[in-house]
Coordinates of C-alpha atoms and ligand atoms in Angstrom, one line a residue:
M582 CA 25.1 27.1 -19.5
N583 CA 22.3 26.1 -17.4
T584 CA 19.4 28.7 -18.3
K585 CA 16.5 27.4 -15.7
T586 CA 15.3 29.9 -13.4
A587 CA 15.8 28.3 -9.8
A588 CA 11.7 27.7 -9.5
E589 CA 12.1 25.7 -12.6
Q590 CA 15.0 23.4 -11.2
T591 CA 13.0 23.0 -8.7
L592 CA 9.4 22.3 -10.6
Y593 CA 10.7 19.7 -12.9
G594 CA 13.6 18.5 -10.9
G595 CA 16.6 19.3 -13.0
G596 CA 20.0 21.1 -13.0
A597 CA 22.7 19.7 -10.8
A598 CA 21.7 17.0 -8.6
A599 CA 20.7 17.4 -5.3
P600 CA 24.6 16.9 -2.8
A601 CA 23.7 12.8 -2.1
K602 CA 25.0 12.6 1.7
E603 CA 28.8 12.8 1.5
R604 CA 29.5 9.5 0.6
K605 CA 31.8 7.7 -2.4
P606 CA 30.9 6.3 -5.7
M607 CA 30.0 2.6 -4.8
T608 CA 32.2 -0.1 -6.2
L609 CA 32.7 -3.9 -6.7
H610 CA 35.7 -3.8 -4.3
R611 CA 33.8 -1.9 -1.4
L612 CA 31.0 -4.2 -1.8
R613 CA 33.2 -7.7 -1.5
E614 CA 34.5 -5.7 1.6
M615 CA 31.0 -5.1 3.1
Q616 CA 30.3 -9.0 2.6
A617 CA 33.4 -9.6 4.4
A618 CA 32.4 -7.7 6.7
G619 CA 28.8 -8.8 7.3
E620 CA 27.4 -5.5 6.8
P621 CA 24.1 -5.8 4.7
I622 CA 23.9 -4.9 1.2
T623 CA 21.1 -2.7 -0.3
M624 CA 19.4 -3.0 -3.3
L625 CA 16.4 -1.3 -5.0
T626 CA 15.3 -1.8 -8.4
C627 CA 15.3 1.5 -10.3
Y628 CA 14.0 3.0 -14.1
D629 CA 14.7 7.0 -14.7
A630 CA 17.2 9.4 -12.9
S631 CA 14.8 11.3 -10.6
F632 CA 14.4 7.7 -8.4
A633 CA 18.4 7.5 -9.0
K634 CA 18.6 10.9 -7.5
V635 CA 16.1 10.0 -4.3
M636 CA 17.9 6.6 -3.9
D637 CA 21.3 8.1 -3.8
S638 CA 20.0 10.9 -1.4
A639 CA 18.3 7.8 0.7
G640 CA 22.2 6.2 1.1
V641 CA 20.8 3.1 -0.9
D642 CA 23.7 1.0 -2.0
C643 CA 23.1 -0.6 -5.9
V644 CA 20.2 0.0 -8.0
L645 CA 19.1 -2.8 -10.6
I646 CA 17.6 -1.7 -13.8
G647 CA 15.5 -5.2 -13.8
D648 CA 13.3 -6.3 -16.3
S649 CA 10.8 -6.0 -13.9
L650 CA 10.3 -2.6 -15.9
G651 CA 8.2 -4.7 -18.3
M652 CA 5.4 -5.5 -15.5
V653 CA 5.4 -2.1 -13.8
L654 CA 6.3 0.4 -16.1
Q655 CA 5.2 -1.2 -19.5
G656 CA 1.9 -3.1 -17.6
R657 CA 2.8 -6.4 -19.2
S658 CA 1.7 -9.5 -17.3
S659 CA 5.6 -10.8 -17.5
T660 CA 8.9 -9.9 -18.2
L661 CA 9.1 -11.8 -21.4
P662 CA 8.6 -9.0 -23.6
V663 CA 11.5 -6.6 -22.4
T664 CA 14.1 -5.7 -25.0
L665 CA 17.7 -5.3 -24.8
E666 CA 17.2 -1.5 -26.4
E667 CA 14.8 -0.7 -23.8
T668 CA 16.8 -1.9 -21.0
A669 CA 19.3 0.6 -21.8
Y670 CA 16.9 3.2 -22.4
H671 CA 16.2 2.9 -18.6
L672 CA 19.6 2.2 -17.7
R673 CA 20.8 5.6 -19.4
C674 CA 18.1 7.5 -17.7
V675 CA 19.5 6.3 -14.4
T676 CA 22.7 6.6 -14.9
A677 CA 22.0 10.3 -15.8
G678 CA 21.0 11.0 -12.5
N679 CA 23.4 8.6 -10.2
R680 CA 26.4 9.7 -8.6
N681 CA 27.2 7.0 -6.2
L682 CA 24.9 4.4 -6.7
F683 CA 26.1 0.9 -8.1
V684 CA 24.6 0.0 -11.0
L685 CA 23.5 -3.5 -12.2
G686 CA 21.5 -3.9 -15.9
D687 CA 19.1 -7.0 -16.1
M688 CA 20.1 -9.5 -19.1
P689 CA 16.4 -9.6 -21.2
F690 CA 14.8 -13.0 -22.0
G691 CA 16.9 -13.9 -25.6
S692 CA 19.5 -11.7 -24.9
Y693 CA 22.1 -14.3 -23.8
Q694 CA 20.6 -17.7 -23.9
E695 CA 21.6 -18.6 -27.6
S696 CA 25.5 -18.5 -27.2
K697 CA 28.1 -17.3 -25.0
E698 CA 29.4 -14.5 -27.5
Q699 CA 25.6 -13.2 -28.2
A700 CA 25.6 -12.5 -24.1
M701 CA 29.1 -10.8 -24.7
R702 CA 27.7 -8.5 -27.0
S703 CA 24.1 -7.9 -25.0
A704 CA 26.6 -6.7 -21.6
G705 CA 28.6 -4.5 -23.8
V706 CA 25.3 -2.7 -25.4
L707 CA 23.8 -2.5 -21.2
M708 CA 27.6 -1.8 -20.1
Q709 CA 28.0 1.4 -22.8
A710 CA 24.6 2.3 -21.6
G711 CA 25.7 2.5 -18.4
A712 CA 25.9 -0.7 -16.4
Q713 CA 29.0 -1.9 -14.0
M714 CA 27.7 -5.6 -13.7
V715 CA 25.1 -7.0 -15.5
K716 CA 22.2 -10.3 -14.5
L717 CA 21.6 -13.3 -15.8
E718 CA 19.2 -15.9 -14.6
G719 CA 19.1 -19.5 -14.3
G720 CA 21.8 -22.4 -13.4
G721 CA 23.3 -25.6 -14.8
W722 CA 23.7 -24.4 -18.1
T723 CA 24.7 -20.3 -17.2
P724 CA 28.4 -21.0 -15.4
E725 CA 30.2 -21.6 -18.6
T726 CA 28.8 -18.1 -20.1
V727 CA 29.3 -16.4 -16.5
R728 CA 32.9 -17.3 -16.7
F729 CA 33.2 -16.1 -20.7
L730 CA 31.8 -12.6 -19.4
V731 CA 33.7 -12.3 -16.2
E732 CA 37.0 -13.2 -18.1
R733 CA 36.4 -10.6 -20.6
G734 CA 35.8 -7.8 -17.6
V735 CA 31.8 -8.2 -17.2
P736 CA 31.2 -8.5 -13.9
V737 CA 28.1 -11.1 -13.2
C738 CA 25.4 -11.2 -11.2
A739 CA 23.3 -14.6 -11.2
H740 CA 19.7 -15.1 -10.4
L741 CA 17.9 -18.0 -8.6
G742 CA 15.4 -19.6 -7.3
L743 CA 12.2 -18.0 -8.8
T744 CA 13.4 -16.9 -12.1
P745 CA 10.6 -14.9 -13.8
Q746 CA 12.1 -15.2 -17.4
S747 CA 11.1 -19.0 -16.9
V748 CA 7.6 -18.7 -15.5
H749 CA 5.8 -20.6 -18.2
A750 CA 8.4 -23.3 -17.9
I751 CA 8.1 -23.0 -14.0
G752 CA 4.5 -23.2 -14.0
G753 CA 3.8 -20.1 -12.4
Y754 CA 5.3 -17.5 -9.4
R755 CA 6.1 -20.1 -7.0
I756 CA 8.6 -20.7 -4.2
Q757 CA 11.9 -22.9 -5.1
G758 CA 13.8 -25.3 -3.3
R759 CA 11.3 -26.6 -0.9
S760 CA 12.1 -30.3 -1.9
A761 CA 15.3 -32.0 -0.7
D762 CA 16.2 -32.5 -4.5
G763 CA 15.0 -29.1 -5.5
A764 CA 17.5 -27.4 -2.6
A765 CA 20.4 -29.6 -3.5
T766 CA 20.4 -28.9 -7.3
L767 CA 19.8 -25.2 -6.0
K768 CA 22.9 -25.3 -3.9
Q769 CA 24.8 -26.9 -6.6
H770 CA 24.1 -24.4 -8.9
A771 CA 25.0 -21.5 -6.8
R772 CA 28.3 -23.2 -6.0
E773 CA 29.0 -23.3 -9.8
L774 CA 28.2 -19.9 -10.9
S775 CA 30.1 -18.7 -7.6
D776 CA 33.3 -20.8 -8.9
A777 CA 32.6 -19.2 -12.3
G778 CA 32.9 -16.1 -10.9
A779 CA 29.8 -14.2 -10.5
A780 CA 30.4 -11.5 -8.1
M781 CA 27.0 -11.5 -6.6
C782 CA 23.6 -13.5 -6.8
V783 CA 20.1 -12.3 -6.8
L784 CA 17.7 -15.5 -4.4
E785 CA 14.6 -15.3 -5.1
L786 CA 11.4 -17.3 -3.6
V787 CA 13.3 -19.7 -1.4
P788 CA 13.1 -21.1 2.0
A789 CA 14.9 -19.2 4.7
T790 CA 17.1 -22.0 5.6
L791 CA 18.1 -23.1 2.1
A792 CA 19.5 -19.0 1.4
R793 CA 21.2 -19.5 4.7
D794 CA 23.0 -22.6 3.8
I795 CA 23.8 -21.3 0.3
T796 CA 24.9 -18.0 1.6
Q797 CA 27.6 -19.6 3.7
A798 CA 28.6 -22.3 0.9
V799 CA 29.7 -19.4 -1.4
S800 CA 32.0 -16.7 -2.1
M801 CA 29.8 -14.5 -4.0
A802 CA 27.3 -12.1 -2.2
T803 CA 23.5 -13.2 -2.2
I804 CA 20.9 -10.6 -2.4
G805 CA 17.5 -11.9 -1.5
I806 CA 13.9 -11.1 -2.5
G807 CA 11.8 -13.8 -0.3
A808 CA 14.9 -15.5 0.4
S809 CA 16.0 -14.5 4.1
K810 CA 17.5 -12.1 6.7
D811 CA 21.0 -13.6 6.5
C812 CA 21.5 -13.3 3.1
S813 CA 24.3 -11.0 1.9
G814 CA 22.0 -8.2 0.9
Q815 CA 18.5 -7.5 -0.3
V816 CA 16.9 -6.4 -2.9
L817 CA 13.0 -4.9 -3.6
V818 CA 10.8 -3.8 -6.4
M819 CA 10.3 -0.3 -6.0
H820 CA 7.0 -0.1 -6.9
D821 CA 6.0 -2.6 -4.5
M822 CA 8.0 -1.0 -1.2
L823 CA 6.8 1.8 -2.4
G824 CA 2.6 0.6 -2.1
V825 CA 2.3 1.8 -5.9
T826 CA 1.8 -2.0 -7.1
Q827 CA -1.4 -2.7 -6.9
G828 CA -3.1 -6.1 -6.0
K829 CA -2.0 -8.6 -4.0
L830 CA 1.4 -9.2 -3.2
P831 CA 3.4 -11.5 -2.4
R832 CA 4.6 -12.2 1.6
F833 CA 7.9 -10.9 1.2
V834 CA 7.1 -7.0 0.1
R835 CA 7.1 -4.7 2.6
N836 CA 5.1 -0.9 2.3
F837 CA 7.6 1.2 3.5
L838 CA 5.4 4.7 2.5
E839 CA 3.2 3.5 5.1
G840 CA 3.6 6.0 7.9
A841 CA 7.0 7.7 6.0
P842 CA 6.5 11.5 5.4
S843 CA 7.8 11.3 1.9
I844 CA 9.3 9.1 -0.7
Q845 CA 13.0 9.7 0.5
A846 CA 11.8 8.9 3.9
A847 CA 10.4 5.5 2.9
I848 CA 13.7 4.6 1.3
E849 CA 16.2 5.7 4.1
R850 CA 14.0 3.7 6.1
Y851 CA 14.5 -0.1 4.2
V852 CA 18.6 1.1 4.3
V853 CA 18.1 1.2 7.9
D854 CA 16.2 -1.6 8.3
V855 CA 17.9 -3.7 5.6
K856 CA 21.2 -2.6 7.4
A857 CA 19.7 -3.3 10.9
R858 CA 18.8 -6.8 9.6
S859 CA 15.2 -6.0 11.2
F860 CA 14.1 -6.7 7.3
P861 CA 13.1 -8.6 5.7
D862 CA 11.3 -10.6 9.4
D863 CA 11.7 -14.1 8.3
A864 CA 8.6 -15.2 10.4
L865 CA 6.3 -12.6 8.5
H866 CA 8.3 -12.2 5.1
G867 CA 10.1 -15.6 5.0
Y868 CA 9.2 -19.1 3.6
Ligands
LIG1602 O1 14.0 -7.4 -12.6 C1 13.5 -7.9 -11.2 O2 13.5 -6.4 -10.8 C2 14.8 -8.4 -10.8 C3 14.4 -8.3 -9.3 C4 12.9 -8.6 -8.5 C5 15.5 -9.4 -8.5 O3 15.4 -9.3 -11.3

């Protein structure tokens, strides 16, 4: 029985979730229909129950419990220190506030690189914490792992271009696939991941022409961040798009809270602009 007074429920945001606009829980099947119909998929990172409720009410399609939590929640200088248990904890928090959002869990650095079996164990932890899909970074060696997970009932989102877990190998947070060779390799990796059964692929910090080319060449949905408006969908880190992140931001970020009356209105604007393909504007936010 809920023993909180109405005032306590408002104060602490507890009790039943405010009715998210009448909509059905998002599914992979529905996401595939959206991709086929050319309707952009909206995704944001999310780490707790309160923001999950707001994003759900604002009409977001998918949330990613990203290892960006290491930077935006924990104040670390990279995503590398994030652990599987920390990710599972935030997944449980988001799942507690969620009704309709499709939930992706990010596989942390070191939780899937060792073997396919290790990847399956880690995916199991995230799925049991509420993930409906897991995301893992990289190409070349990853398709075998993706196939192994997909065959065992784990939907997978790949992640190509700038892969933050490889920041030390790449030599910084820099645009990927600029050279002809780099672009060809990325396109090849995307094809292999799609053929291995990945349902989605985040494309981070790649030239707009390459993102478009990859989107047309693969059957998986591409989710751009600093890629192009012509990806199958878009994702941003919540703290970046709400103007919380301090310092110099990458050019692909837009502060949706600027001029908006509330956080929910800012997120609704993000949804409307992504659906209309007016965000990102490749001239302003692209490469
Ligand atoms: O960890 C994360 O938030 C991500 C997004 C930037 C795509 O991987």
